Backbone as a ProteinNet text record, in pm:
[ID]
protein_1_A
[PRIMARY]
MIKYVLYFRVSTKRQGESGLGLAAQKRDINLFLENYSSTPYEVLQEFTDVESGANSDRPELHKAIKLAKAEKAVLLVSKLDRLSRKVSFIASLLDDKKLDFKVAQMPTADKFQLHIYAALAEQERDFISTRTKAALAEAKAKGKRLGGLRDKTNERNKVRRKQAENEAQKLSGILLPMVATHSLQAMADTLNNAGLRTARGAEYKPMTVKRVIDRLGM
[TERTIARY]
7660.8	7760.7	7901.3	7994.3	8131.9	8204.4	8282.1	8353.2	8503.8	8572.5	8716.9	8788.6	8907.1	9002.8	9125.3	9164.3	9273.4	9404.7	9509.5	9641.5	9743.4	9821.2	9925.8	10058.8	10166.5	10298.9	10397.6	10475.6	10589.3	10713.2	10826.6	10947.9	11021.4	11007.5	11083.6	10993.8	11041.7	10968.4	10952.9	11055.3	11049.5	10935.7	10918.4	10807.9	10673.9	10666.1	10541.1	10506.2	10606.7	10582	10551.9	10617.1	10595.8	10460.5	10410.4	10281.8	10291.5	10411.6	10424.2	10393.8	10457	10431.5	10287.4	10232.1	10094	9996.5	10027	9937.4	9922.9	10033.8	10029.6	9949.3	9968.5	9894.9	9744.7	9709.5	9567.6	9504.8	9583.7	9531.5	9498.2	9589.4	9566	9445.3	9432.1	9319.8	9187.9	9187.4	9065	9026.8	9126.7	9099.4	9037.4	9090.4	9034	8888.7	8864	8729	8629.3	8672.9	8582.8	8559.9	8657.5	8649.4	8638.2	8677.3	8681.4	8601.5	8563.4	8489.5	8340.2	8279.8	8134.2	8074.3	7956.4	7892.2	7760.5	7716.2	7784.1	7898.9	7988.8	8097.8	8116	8187	8212.6	8357.7	8426.8	8562.4	8551.4	8591.1	8576.4	8682.3	8808.2	8916.4	9042.8	9133.8	9263.8	9374	9479.2	9594.4	9721	9820.4	9945.6	10065	10162.3	10289.3	10401.6	10498.4	10623.1	10730.8	10743.6	10832.9	10884.3	10996.5	11049.2	10959	10951.6	10872.1	10933	11061.1	11126.3	11087.7	11028.8	10988.5	10841.9	10816.6	10679.3	10607.9	10682.5	10623.1	10583.4	10471.2	10424.8	10290.8	10286.1	10165.9	10039	10048.2	9927.7	9877.5	9969.8	9928.6	9853.9	9903.8	9835.3	9696	9683.3	9552	9457.7	9511.7	9429.4	9381	9471.5	9434.9	9329.9	9349.5	9255.1	9115.8	9108.7	8979.2	8913.3	8992.9	8938.3	8877.1	8944.4	8891.2	8763.8	8767.7	8653.1	8528.5	8547.4	8433.4	8403.7	8481.2	8468.2	8482.1	8581.2	8608	8728.3	8746.7	8860.8	8973.6	9091.1	9209.3	9260.2	9265.2	9300.1	9428.9	9525	9653.2	9675.5	9764.2	9788.2	9877.4	9986	10080.1	10107.9	10148	10173.2	10286.7	10388.4	10501.8	10468.7	10350.3	10308	10274.6	10229.4	10205.2	10337.5	10422.6	10552.5	10637.8	10770.6	10863.9	10905.7	10851.6	10885.3	10775.4	10814.8	10715	10656	10733	10681.7	10567.7	10580.9	10475.3	10351.6	10371.9	10258.1	10186.2	10264.1	10204.5	10120.5	10169.2	10093.1	9959	9956.8	9831.1	9736.9	9794.6	9712.3	9652.7	9723.8	9675.9	9574.6	9561.9	9469.3	9325.9	9250.3	9113.3	9020.1	9057.4	8970.6	9000.4	9104.4	9144.8	9129.4	9069	9058.3	9126.2	9219.4	9282.4	9293.7	9295.8	9305.8	9420	9475.8	9583.2	9531.3	9529.1	9467.5	9531.3	9664.6	9732.4	9716	9665	9636.4	9493.1	9396.3	9257.5	9192.9	9238.4	9173.9	9260.1	9375.3	9465.7	9405.7	9418.8	9372.4	9488.8	9464.3	9566.4	9690	9668	9780.1	9870.2	9810.1	9887.1	9962.6	9899.4	9966.3	10087.4	10072.3	10183.9	10299.9	10270.5	10375	10444.6	10369.4	10426.8	10520.4	10477	10559.9	10689.7	10679.7	10798.8	10896.8	10845.6	10932.6	11000.3	10926.2	10982.8	11094.5	11073	11177	11298.7	11275.5	11385.1	11469.6	11404	11476.1	11562.5	11508.6	11585.6	11706.2	11687.8	11798.4	11907.8	11868	11967	12046.6	11977.9	12046.1	12147.8	12111.2	12202.8	12323.6	12299.3	12408.3	12500.8	12444.3	12523.7	12612.9	12558.5	12636.7	12754.3	12729.8	12837	12944.4	12902.6	12998.3	13085.2	13025.8	13101.6	13205.3	13168.2	13262.9	13376.7	13342.3	13445.2	13542.2	13490	13575.2	13669.2	13616.2	13699.9	13810.3	13775.9	13874.6	13982.5	13942.2	14037.3	14136.6	14094.3	14183.1	14272.8	14260.2	14349	14305.7	14179.5	14131.6	14110.1	14143.8	14121	13974.7	13901.1	13758.5	13726.2	13811	13781.4	13764.9	13877	13872.2	13785.6	13795	13714.5	13565.9	13529.3	13389.4	13339.4	13424	13383.4	13354.5	13444.7	13424.4	13299.7	13282.6	13165.1	13036.4	13039.4	12921.4	12886.2	12989.5	12964.4	12902.7	12958.5	12902.4	12758.1	12733.8	12598.5	12499.9	12546.2	12460.2	12420.6	12519.7	12492.5	12393.9	12415.8	12327	12185.7	12176.9	12043.6	11971.1	12045.4	11985.1	11936.2	12016.9	11976.2	11852.1	11851.1	11737.8	11611	11624.4	11509.3	11454.2	11545	11501.3	11427.7	11483.6	11420.9	11281.5	11270.4	11141.6	11038.8	11081.8	10989.5	10934.7	11022.2	10979.9	10877.4	10887.2	10798.6	10672.3	10663.5	10550.7	10416.2	10410	10283.7	10237.5	10333.4	10298.2	10261	10341.1	10324.8	10211	10188	10088.2	9951.5	9898.5	9766.8	9768	9889.3	9897.6	9921.7	9968.7	10014.1	9906.9	9785.7	9678.9	9625.6	9649.1	9583.7	9679.4	9807.3	9902	10012.3	10062	10174.8	10303.4	10409.4	10538.7	10587.3	10563	10605.8	10530.2	10400	10318.9	10364.3	10399.4	10446.2	10581.7	10667.9	10798.8	10781.3	10690.3	10664.4	10613	10526.1	10470.9	10582.1	10671.8	10782.7	10874.9	10906.2	10995.4	10931.7	10802.4	10733.1	10722.8	10728.8	10725.5	10863	10962.2	11096.9	11176.2	11125.4	11194.4	11300.8	11410	11518.9	11563.2	11632.3	11683.2	11796.3	11843	11951.6	12077.1	12091.7	12208.4	12183.9	12066.2	12037	11982.9	11945.4	11895.6	11742.8	11687.4	11542.7	11494.8	11369.7	11312.9	11276.2	11311.8	11275.4	11176.1	11103.6	11008.3	11070.6	11191.5	11254	11298.5	11334.2	11368.7	11246	11132.2	11007.9	10972.1	10993.1	10962.2	11045	11173.1	11258	11208.5	11163.9	11109.6	10984.6	10895.7	10771.9	10802.6	10901	10938.2	10991.1	11069.2	11121.3	11009.8	10905.3	10792.7	10696.6	10720	10631.7	10494.3	10483.7	10352.1	10307.6
8971.1	9050.1	8994.3	9082.7	9039.7	9030.6	8925.6	8901.3	8913.5	8965.7	8984.1	8918.4	8866.1	8823.4	8912.2	8984.2	9080.1	9016.2	9042.4	8989.2	9101.9	9105.9	9205.8	9135	9197.1	9142.1	9254.6	9241	9329.8	9243.1	9301.4	9222	9199.2	9292.5	9282.9	9296.5	9243.7	9254.8	9401.2	9481.1	9623.8	9693.2	9660.9	9719.7	9677.5	9550.6	9501.5	9570.2	9591.4	9654.8	9803.6	9868.9	10013	10043.5	9950.9	9972.9	10058.5	10109.1	10198.5	10125.8	10008.3	9932.7	9887.2	9842.4	9795.8	9910.8	10026.7	10141.8	10180.5	10178	10213.5	10111.6	9983.8	9879.3	9889.2	9913.6	9925.5	10047.5	10155.6	10275	10245	10175.1	10143.5	10052.6	9953.9	9861.8	9933.8	10023.4	10100.4	10188.4	10247.3	10328.9	10244.2	10122.2	10032	9998.5	9960.5	9920.8	10034.7	10156.1	10271.3	10323.5	10301.9	10364.4	10267.7	10142.3	10051.5	9922.3	9892.4	9768.6	9788.7	9682.7	9686.5	9673.2	9720.8	9717.5	9640.8	9583.7	9580.9	9480.4	9495.8	9399.9	9366.2	9257.2	9212.7	9167.3	9214.5	9168.8	9053.1	8936	8816.4	8809.1	8833.9	8820.8	8885	8920.7	8976.7	8882.3	8871.3	8789.1	8871.2	8853.5	8929.7	8838.2	8845.2	8773.7	8873.9	8838.7	8914.5	8826.3	8836.3	8748.6	8821.8	8773.8	8825.6	8783.8	8870.7	8837.7	8727.1	8695.5	8587.2	8450.4	8449.9	8325.6	8297.5	8191.3	8158.7	8075	8021.7	7936.2	8021.9	8095.1	8185.5	8135.1	8104.1	8040.8	8123.9	8255.7	8338.4	8354	8356.4	8364.3	8237.7	8124.3	7998.6	7994	8045.6	8051.1	8143.7	8258.4	8354.9	8295.2	8227.4	8165.1	8056.5	7974.4	7866.3	7920.6	8028.1	8086.9	8149.4	8220	8284.3	8180.5	8068.7	7962.8	7903.2	7874.1	7809.7	7896.6	8028.1	8120.6	8187.1	8146.4	8211.2	8363	8401.7	8543.8	8589.1	8719.7	8778.7	8801.5	8751.2	8779.2	8917.2	9010.2	9148.9	9188.9	9240.4	9287.9	9430.1	9501.8	9641	9650	9572.3	9571.4	9427.3	9407.1	9272.1	9205.6	9283.4	9221.5	9182.9	9222.7	9173.8	9025.2	8979	8836.3	8762	8811.4	8747.2	8833.6	8815.3	8879.7	8783.4	8661.4	8560.9	8553.2	8573.5	8570	8430.7	8325.1	8188.4	8166.1	8223.6	8207.4	8287.1	8408.9	8489.5	8417.1	8357.9	8286.2	8168.3	8098.8	7984	8029.4	8145.7	8198.3	8240	8301.1	8343.8	8224.1	8111.5	7991.2	7912.7	7946.5	7874.7	7918.9	7830.1	7863.7	7889.7	7838.4	7853.6	7980.5	8052.3	8171.4	8297.2	8397.4	8529.1	8629.2	8706.4	8807.3	8940	9045.1	9181.3	9253.9	9352.7	9435.4	9578.1	9631.9	9763	9872.8	9871.9	9977.8	9965.1	9851.2	9831.8	9778.9	9862.4	9816.1	9760	9802.9	9755.8	9656.5	9617.6	9526.6	9386.5	9326.9	9189.2	9093.6	8963.1	8863.6	8876.5	8904.6	8918.5	9035.9	9148.2	9265.4	9240.7	9170.3	9138.8	9048.2	8953.2	8862.1	8940.5	9028.2	9108.5	9196.6	9259.2	9345.8	9266.4	9147.9	9064.2	9024.7	8991.8	8950.9	9066.6	9185.5	9302.2	9338.2	9329.4	9361.2	9263.4	9134.3	9034.5	9057.1	9092.1	9118.8	9236.5	9339.1	9455.5	9418.4	9338.9	9297	9212.7	9123.5	9041.1	9127.1	9229.5	9316.1	9394.4	9444.1	9517.8	9428.7	9303.3	9208.3	9182.3	9164.1	9139.7	9260.2	9378.2	9500.8	9517.6	9486.1	9498	9400.9	9276.5	9176.2	9217.5	9274	9316.8	9430.7	9522.4	9635.3	9587.4	9490.2	9435.3	9361.9	9286	9212.4	9307.7	9416.2	9515.3	9582.1	9615.4	9678	9583.2	9456	9357.4	9339	9340.8	9324.2	9439.7	9556.9	9674	9678.4	9576	9567.5	9646	9686.5	9763.1	9670.7	9717.9	9642	9657.7	9548.4	9557	9536.1	9463.3	9428.1	9546.8	9614.6	9727.9	9840	9862.6	9969.3	9938.7	9811.3	9774.1	9793	9758.9	9774.6	9921	10009.5	10151.8	10203.5	10156	10198.1	10150.6	10026.8	9974.1	10055	10097.8	10177.9	10311.9	10374.3	10502.8	10485.3	10375.5	10351.3	10329.2	10261	10239.4	10372.3	10461.7	10592.8	10670.1	10665.8	10739.2	10682	10547.9	10486.8	10526.4	10530	10568.1	10712.5	10800.6	10940.1	10952	10874.9	10879.4	10827.4	10721	10666.3	10766.1	10832.7	10933	11047.5	11090.4	11199.3	11157.7	11034	10985	10979.2	10933.5	10924.6	11062.6	11164.1	11299.2	11355	11311.2	11365.5	11283.2	11167.7	11077.7	11143.5	11220.8	11284.6	11387.2	11447.3	11546.6	11478.5	11379.1	11319.1	11217.9	11143.9	11037.1	11084.3	11199.1	11242.6	11293.3	11320.7	11382.3	11282	11162.3	11068.5	11037.6	11015	10972.9	11085	11211.5	11322.7	11425.3	11420.2	11520.9	11457.8	11536.6	11491	11503.6	11439.4	11449	11594	11667.5	11807.1	11889.8	11864.2	11939.2	11909.7	11785.2	11750.8	11815	11817.7	11882.5	12031.7	12095.2	12238.6	12266.1	12177.7	12194.7	12191.2	12095	12082.6	12204.9	12247.5	12362.9	12491	12509.9	12630.2	12635.9	12518	12512.8	12535.5	12558.5	12584.2	12459	12342.6	12217.3	12190.4	12128	12094.4	11951.1	11894.7	11758.8	11756.5	11635.4	11620.8	11692.6	11711.4	11780.1	11929.8	11978	12119.9	12165.5	12071.1	12107.2	12111.6	12176.5	12177.8	12041	12013.4	11885.7	11890.3	11784	11765	11648.7	11636	11524.5	11386.8	11364.3	11233.7	11215.2	11326.2	11316.5	11274.1	11332.8	11297.5	11152.1	11107.7	10968.1	10871.5	10903.9	10816.4	10810.6	10924.8	10927.4	10840.8	10853.1	10775.5	10626.4	10591.2	10449.4	10393.2	10475.8	10429.3	10406.9	10486.3	10473.1	10362.6	10309.4	10202.9	10250.3	10380	10435	10391.3
10304.2	10378.7	10353.8	10322.2	10301.5	10435.8	10451.4	10576.7	10553.2	10653.5	10643.8	10761.1	10731.5	10833.3	10814.9	10918.8	10908.1	10953.1	10875.7	10912.7	10915.6	11024.9	11042.6	11067.1	11022.3	11050.1	11075.5	11182.7	11207.2	11213	11176.4	11161.6	11292.8	11387.7	11511.3	11633.1	11743.7	11870	11908.2	11876.9	11912.2	11839.2	11709.4	11633.8	11692.4	11731.5	11787.6	11917.2	12003.9	12132.8	12117.7	12021.5	12004.4	11942.7	11860.8	11795.5	11670.8	11639.1	11524.5	11394.5	11375.7	11253.7	11244.6	11356.8	11358.6	11335.5	11391.5	11376.1	11229.3	11156.5	11014.7	10935.1	10965.5	10894.7	10922.3	11047.7	11083.5	11018.6	11008	10941.3	10795.6	10725.2	10584.5	10566.7	10653.9	10643.9	10671.9	10770.1	10798.2	10679.5	10614	10495.4	10384.6	10369.3	10268.5	10300.8	10425.1	10464.5	10449	10480.6	10476	10334.6	10246	10113.9	9995.8	10014.3	9899.7	9919.4	10041.7	10064.2	10036.5	9983.4	9971.5	10111.2	10129.5	10261.9	10253.3	10362.9	10492.8	10493.8	10589.7	10602.7	10750.7	10773.4	10910.5	10923	11025.1	11054.9	11153	11109.1	11192.5	11302.2	11263.9	11361.8	11307.3	11398.4	11361.6	11407.6	11324.9	11358.8	11337.2	11424	11414.4	11438.3	11347.7	11363.8	11385.1	11467.9	11479.9	11418.9	11288	11212.4	11089.7	11036.9	10911.7	10796.5	10695.1	10577	10494.3	10519.9	10446.8	10502.6	10622.7	10686.4	10655	10581.3	10542.5	10647.6	10743.5	10846.5	10966.3	10948.7	11053.6	11108.6	11236.6	11292.9	11279	11303.9	11297.3	11153.7	11058.5	10918.3	10878.8	10920.2	10886.9	10949.5	11071.4	11135.5	11058	11015	10940.6	10809.1	10738.5	10610.6	10632.1	10733.7	10763.2	10792.9	10873.7	10907.8	10785.2	10704.3	10584.7	10490.9	10474.8	10388.5	10446.6	10575.5	10639.6	10634.9	10649.6	10655.4	10521.9	10418.1	10286.4	10299.7	10379.1	10404.3	10322.2	10315.6	10246.1	10346.3	10314.8	10395.9	10355.2	10448.3	10417	10486.5	10408.1	10461.6	10413.1	10481.4	10442.6	10319	10318.3	10205.5	10166.8	10042.8	9994.6	10070.7	10109.8	10179.3	10322.7	10372.1	10503.7	10495.6	10378	10358.5	10342.5	10254.8	10233.4	10142.4	10154.4	10062.1	9950.3	9953.8	9853.3	9747.6	9622.8	9515.6	9503.4	9534.7	9525	9623.9	9744	9844.7	9804.2	9754.9	9707.4	9595	9504.7	9391.4	9439.3	9543.1	9594.8	9653	9717.4	9771.1	9658.1	9554.6	9441.4	9367.9	9368.7	9300	9383.2	9508.9	9596.9	9566.8	9505.4	9463	9580.7	9699.1	9815.8	9895.1	9854	9929.7	9846	9906.4	9843.4	9936.1	9882.6	9967.6	9894.8	9974.4	9922.9	9991.3	9919.8	9973.2	9983.5	10104.3	10126.9	10043.2	10031.4	9957.4	9805.7	9759.3	9616.7	9604.9	9640	9655.1	9529.6	9412.3	9288.6	9211.7	9267.6	9197.6	9186.3	9068.4	9050.9	9077.3	9065.1	9097.6	9008	8880.6	8788.7	8829.8	8862.6	8903.4	9033.9	9128.5	9254.3	9231	9140.2	9108.8	9047.1	8954.5	8890.3	8993	9080.4	9183	9274	9315.4	9402.9	9332.7	9204.4	9128.9	9113.8	9085.9	9070.2	9202	9312.3	9442.8	9478.5	9450.4	9478.8	9390.3	9264.2	9172	9220	9270.9	9321.1	9441.5	9533.7	9651.3	9610.6	9511.5	9463.7	9402.5	9327.2	9263.2	9367.4	9470.6	9577.1	9646.4	9670.6	9733	9644.3	9514	9420	9411.2	9408.3	9400.3	9523.1	9640.9	9764.1	9762.9	9721.6	9716.1	9615.5	9502.9	9401.2	9452.4	9526	9581.4	9682.3	9766.1	9863.1	9793.6	9689	9615.4	9547.4	9492.8	9425.3	9525.3	9642.8	9744.6	9790.7	9804.8	9847.9	9743	9613.4	9504.3	9497.9	9543	9541.7	9664.2	9749.7	9864.5	9984.9	9989.3	10103.2	10222.3	10338.4	10460.4	10501.7	10489.5	10517	10664.1	10734.4	10872.5	10963.9	10995.2	11087.2	11034.9	10905.2	10844.3	10858.4	10838.4	10848.9	10991.9	11090.1	11229.5	11262.4	11217.7	11244.4	11172.3	11050.7	10974.2	11040.9	11090.1	11158.4	11281.9	11356.7	11476.3	11439.8	11336.1	11291.6	11245.1	11172.9	11123.6	11237.2	11344.1	11460.3	11524.1	11536.6	11595.8	11509.6	11377.8	11287.2	11288.6	11293.6	11299.4	11427.3	11536.7	11664.2	11658.7	11601.4	11587.7	11499.4	11389.8	11297.5	11364.7	11444.2	11514.8	11616.7	11687.9	11785.8	11717.4	11602.7	11527.2	11480.4	11429.6	11381.4	11493.9	11610.1	11723.9	11761.6	11758.7	11794.4	11696.3	11570.2	11467.5	11447.8	11512.8	11488	11517.2	11625.2	11661.7	11559.6	11486.5	11383.9	11253.5	11214.3	11082.6	11074.8	11182.6	11178.6	11129.3	11179.3	11131.1	10986.9	10933.2	10800.7	10689.1	10721.9	10619.4	10516.3	10561.5	10470	10383.3	10421.8	10351.4	10291.3	10326	10279	10194.3	10098.7	10018.6	10099.6	10051.2	10117.9	10122.6	10013.4	10008.7	10112	10124.3	10220.7	10363.4	10390.4	10524	10552.4	10450.5	10466.3	10493.2	10420	10439.3	10580.8	10630	10765	10869.7	10856.1	10951.5	10943.8	10821.2	10803.7	10855.6	10827.7	10873.6	11025.7	11088.6	11235.5	11296.3	11210.1	11259.1	11293.2	11252.7	11281.8	11176.1	11218.2	11127.8	11152.5	11054.1	11069.1	11170.9	11203.7	11301	11255.1	11124.7	11069.1	11049.6	11094.4	11084.8	10951.3	10865.6	10732.7	10731.9	10629.5	10613.6	10565.9	10594.2	10552.6	10404.7	10334.5	10194.8	10187.1	10074.8	10063.1	10089.2	10037	10057.4	10202.6	10268.8	10411.5	10490.3	10458	10526.1	10498.9	10374.3	10339.7	10423.5	10444.3	10525	10669.5	10721	10857.3	10866.6	10767	10765	10756.7	10673.7	10660.8	10792.3	10864.8	10993.3	11094.4	11083.5	11176.5	11133.5	11013.7	10966.5	10928.9	10891.1	10857.7	10718.6
[MASK]
++++++++++++++++++++++++++++++++++++++++++++++++++++++++++++++++++++++++++++++++++++++++++++++++++++++++++++++++++++++++++++++++++++++++++++++++++++++++++++++++++++++++++++++++++++++++++++++++++++++++++++++++++++++++++

């Protein structure tokens, strides 16, 4: 019988209390267990951290890893970034001969593929950070006042984020049952056919639906 230790991570206390991020992770893990795991299987225990993925010192993760090793169980997570956003930390887990872990969203990926995916994801985050710094430096070089402008922009962004979060919450009951079985286009069509519109009064597009799903942590 194959044994599993389940690990979940949400980045903020709000996500943990709402259950939205956890619900999506549990859905993915259940799909893996039902469709990709050999049977019979046993879930030994679940562990959950409310921590940033950049922080590798997470108490519940260490407990999960310790139990998985002791019981010769598979550490199962929904997405690779639930373990860590650092490729060095992922690599250390992959090199650990006593630890076996699986990623629900990449059920057939081997260790080499997981390492490549982690490296590409980290590279993308580094590039986004570099691009943002370059844009700020360019604006400063042109003599733009970043202080007051940034404050006003931040306020507008806060309002927009709040509106987007409210919109996502309203749609969660419709989208949650559809995520695993419907395409983004099909979900957009469902919302539009129901007469629903975005906060700006526009029809839903596949990428609009994707942003809503990402906000809900599905």
